[in-house]
Every structure is written in structure tokens, then in C-alpha cells.
GROMACS .gro file of C-alpha atoms in nm:
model
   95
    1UNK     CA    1   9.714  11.855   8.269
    2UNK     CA    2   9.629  11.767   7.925
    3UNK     CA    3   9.631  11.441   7.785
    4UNK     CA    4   9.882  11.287   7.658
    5UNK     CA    5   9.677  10.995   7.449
    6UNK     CA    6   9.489  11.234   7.227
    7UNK     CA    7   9.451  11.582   7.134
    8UNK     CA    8   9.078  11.546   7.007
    9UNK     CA    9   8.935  11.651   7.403
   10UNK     CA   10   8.592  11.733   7.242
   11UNK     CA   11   8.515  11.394   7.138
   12UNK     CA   12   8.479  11.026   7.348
   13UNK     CA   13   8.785  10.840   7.258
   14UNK     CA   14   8.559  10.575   7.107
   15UNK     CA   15   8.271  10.673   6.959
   16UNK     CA   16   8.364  11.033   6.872
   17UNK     CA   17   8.042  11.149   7.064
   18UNK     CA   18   8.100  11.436   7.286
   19UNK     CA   19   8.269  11.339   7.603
   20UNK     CA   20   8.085  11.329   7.982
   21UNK     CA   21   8.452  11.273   8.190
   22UNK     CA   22   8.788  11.172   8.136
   23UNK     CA   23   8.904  10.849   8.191
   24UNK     CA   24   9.249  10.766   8.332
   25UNK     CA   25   9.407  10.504   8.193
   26UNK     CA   26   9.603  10.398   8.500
   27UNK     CA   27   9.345  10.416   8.776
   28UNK     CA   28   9.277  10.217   9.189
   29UNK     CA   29   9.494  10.243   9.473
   30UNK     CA   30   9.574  10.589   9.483
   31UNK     CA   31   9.717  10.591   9.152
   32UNK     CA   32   9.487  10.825   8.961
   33UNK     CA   33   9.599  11.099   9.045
   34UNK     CA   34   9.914  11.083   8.973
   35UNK     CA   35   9.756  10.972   8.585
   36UNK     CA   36   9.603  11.328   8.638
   37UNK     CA   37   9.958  11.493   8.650
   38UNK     CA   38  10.062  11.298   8.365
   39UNK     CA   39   9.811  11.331   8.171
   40UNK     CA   40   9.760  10.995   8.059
   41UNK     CA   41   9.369  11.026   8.074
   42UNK     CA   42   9.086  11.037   7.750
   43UNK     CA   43   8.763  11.189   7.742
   44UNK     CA   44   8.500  10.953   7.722
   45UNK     CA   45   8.108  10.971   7.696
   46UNK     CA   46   7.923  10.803   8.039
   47UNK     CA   47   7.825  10.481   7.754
   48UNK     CA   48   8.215  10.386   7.744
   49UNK     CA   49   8.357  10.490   8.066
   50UNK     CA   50   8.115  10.303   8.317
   51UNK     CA   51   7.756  10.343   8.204
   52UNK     CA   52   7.696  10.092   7.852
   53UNK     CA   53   7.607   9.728   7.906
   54UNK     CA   54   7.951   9.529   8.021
   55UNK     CA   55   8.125   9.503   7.709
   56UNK     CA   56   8.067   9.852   7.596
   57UNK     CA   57   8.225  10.034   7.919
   58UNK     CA   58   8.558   9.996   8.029
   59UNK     CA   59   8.518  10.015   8.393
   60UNK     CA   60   8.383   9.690   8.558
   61UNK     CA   61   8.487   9.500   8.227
   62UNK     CA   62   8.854   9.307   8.345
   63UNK     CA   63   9.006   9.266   7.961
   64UNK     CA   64   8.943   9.666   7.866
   65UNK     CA   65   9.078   9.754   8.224
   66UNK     CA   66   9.353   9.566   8.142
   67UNK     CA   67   9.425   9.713   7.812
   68UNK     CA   68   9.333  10.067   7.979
   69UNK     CA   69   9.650  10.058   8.198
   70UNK     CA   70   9.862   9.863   7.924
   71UNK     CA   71   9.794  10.148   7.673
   72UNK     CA   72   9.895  10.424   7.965
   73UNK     CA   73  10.187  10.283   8.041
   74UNK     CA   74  10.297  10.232   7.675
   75UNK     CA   75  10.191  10.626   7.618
   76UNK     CA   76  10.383  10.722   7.958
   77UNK     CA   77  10.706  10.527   7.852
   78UNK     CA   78  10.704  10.706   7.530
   79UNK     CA   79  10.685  11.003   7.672
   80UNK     CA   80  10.838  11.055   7.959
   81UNK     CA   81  11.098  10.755   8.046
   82UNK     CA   82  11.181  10.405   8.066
   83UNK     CA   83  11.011  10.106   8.204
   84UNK     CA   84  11.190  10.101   8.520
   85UNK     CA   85  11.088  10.483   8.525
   86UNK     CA   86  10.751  10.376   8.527
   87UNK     CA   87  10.755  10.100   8.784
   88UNK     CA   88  10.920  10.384   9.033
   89UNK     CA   89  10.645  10.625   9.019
   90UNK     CA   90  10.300  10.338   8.974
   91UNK     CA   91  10.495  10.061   9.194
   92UNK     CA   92  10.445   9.813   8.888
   93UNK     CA   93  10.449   9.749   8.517
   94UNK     CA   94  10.124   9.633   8.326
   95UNK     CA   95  10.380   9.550   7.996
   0.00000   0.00000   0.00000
């Protein structure tokens, strides 16, 4: 599926350089893939997603992780359901 966080797919979500991957913005335990159905994934040049120096990639960095499944969930909620929607399929909220 598409994403649902941006329509720009030819461009890293942060530095507008083209993209290497997609990142899912709900990820561990199983739960990627069901980001992949939803779509709640952005393209992202190897620099941001888990290449750059610790503050410049979101994977291995705890706060951007954190924000990462905060913003998925906020995008998911909007469109597709309700909180409680959300805690039934990813077996938590991150809100």
C-alpha cells in the first residue's frame, strides 16, 4: 500500500533527497507489517532511516522512535478510526 503520511514518494521525508527505503512509522514486535497494510510508512534516504550519525537517523535514536510511532498513530487515527481502534489492531497506544 501507499502511504498514508505523504504523497511526495520520490523524495526522503526529511531532507527531500531521493529516498533508499521506506520507513514505517510503527515498527518491532511483529508490528510492521501490519504498518505495511496501512500504509503508515515514508520514504527515507539510508542518512535518516538508520545510516547518519545518532541524531540524524531515526532508528537507534529513542526520542525520534518515539515520535516515529506517535506521528503513525496520530495519521492512522485520522484515517481510519478511533483510539481504541488503534489499540485493537497494534495492542497499545503511543498517544
Amino acid at each position: 500500500m501507499k502511504s498514508i503520511v505523504t504523497n511526495q514518494a520520490n523524495t526522503c521525508f526529511f531532507c527531500q533527497s531521493p529516498p533508499d527505503c521506506y520507513h514505517h512509522l510503527i515498527f518491532g514486535n511483529g508490528l510492521r507489517s501490519l504498518a505495511e497494510e496501512d500504509g503508515i510508512k515514508v520514504p527515507m534516504c539510508n542518512k535518516h532511516h538508520n545510516m547518519g550519525a545518532n541524531l540524524e537517523k531515526i532508528h537507534g535514536n529513542p526520542m525520534a522512535e518515539k515520535l516515529s510511532k506517535m506521528l503513525g498513530q496520530a495519521i492512522w487515527e485520522n484515517h481510519y478510526g478511533s483510539r481504541e481502534d488503534f489499540r485493537k489492531r497494534y495492542g497499545k497506544s503511543y498517544l
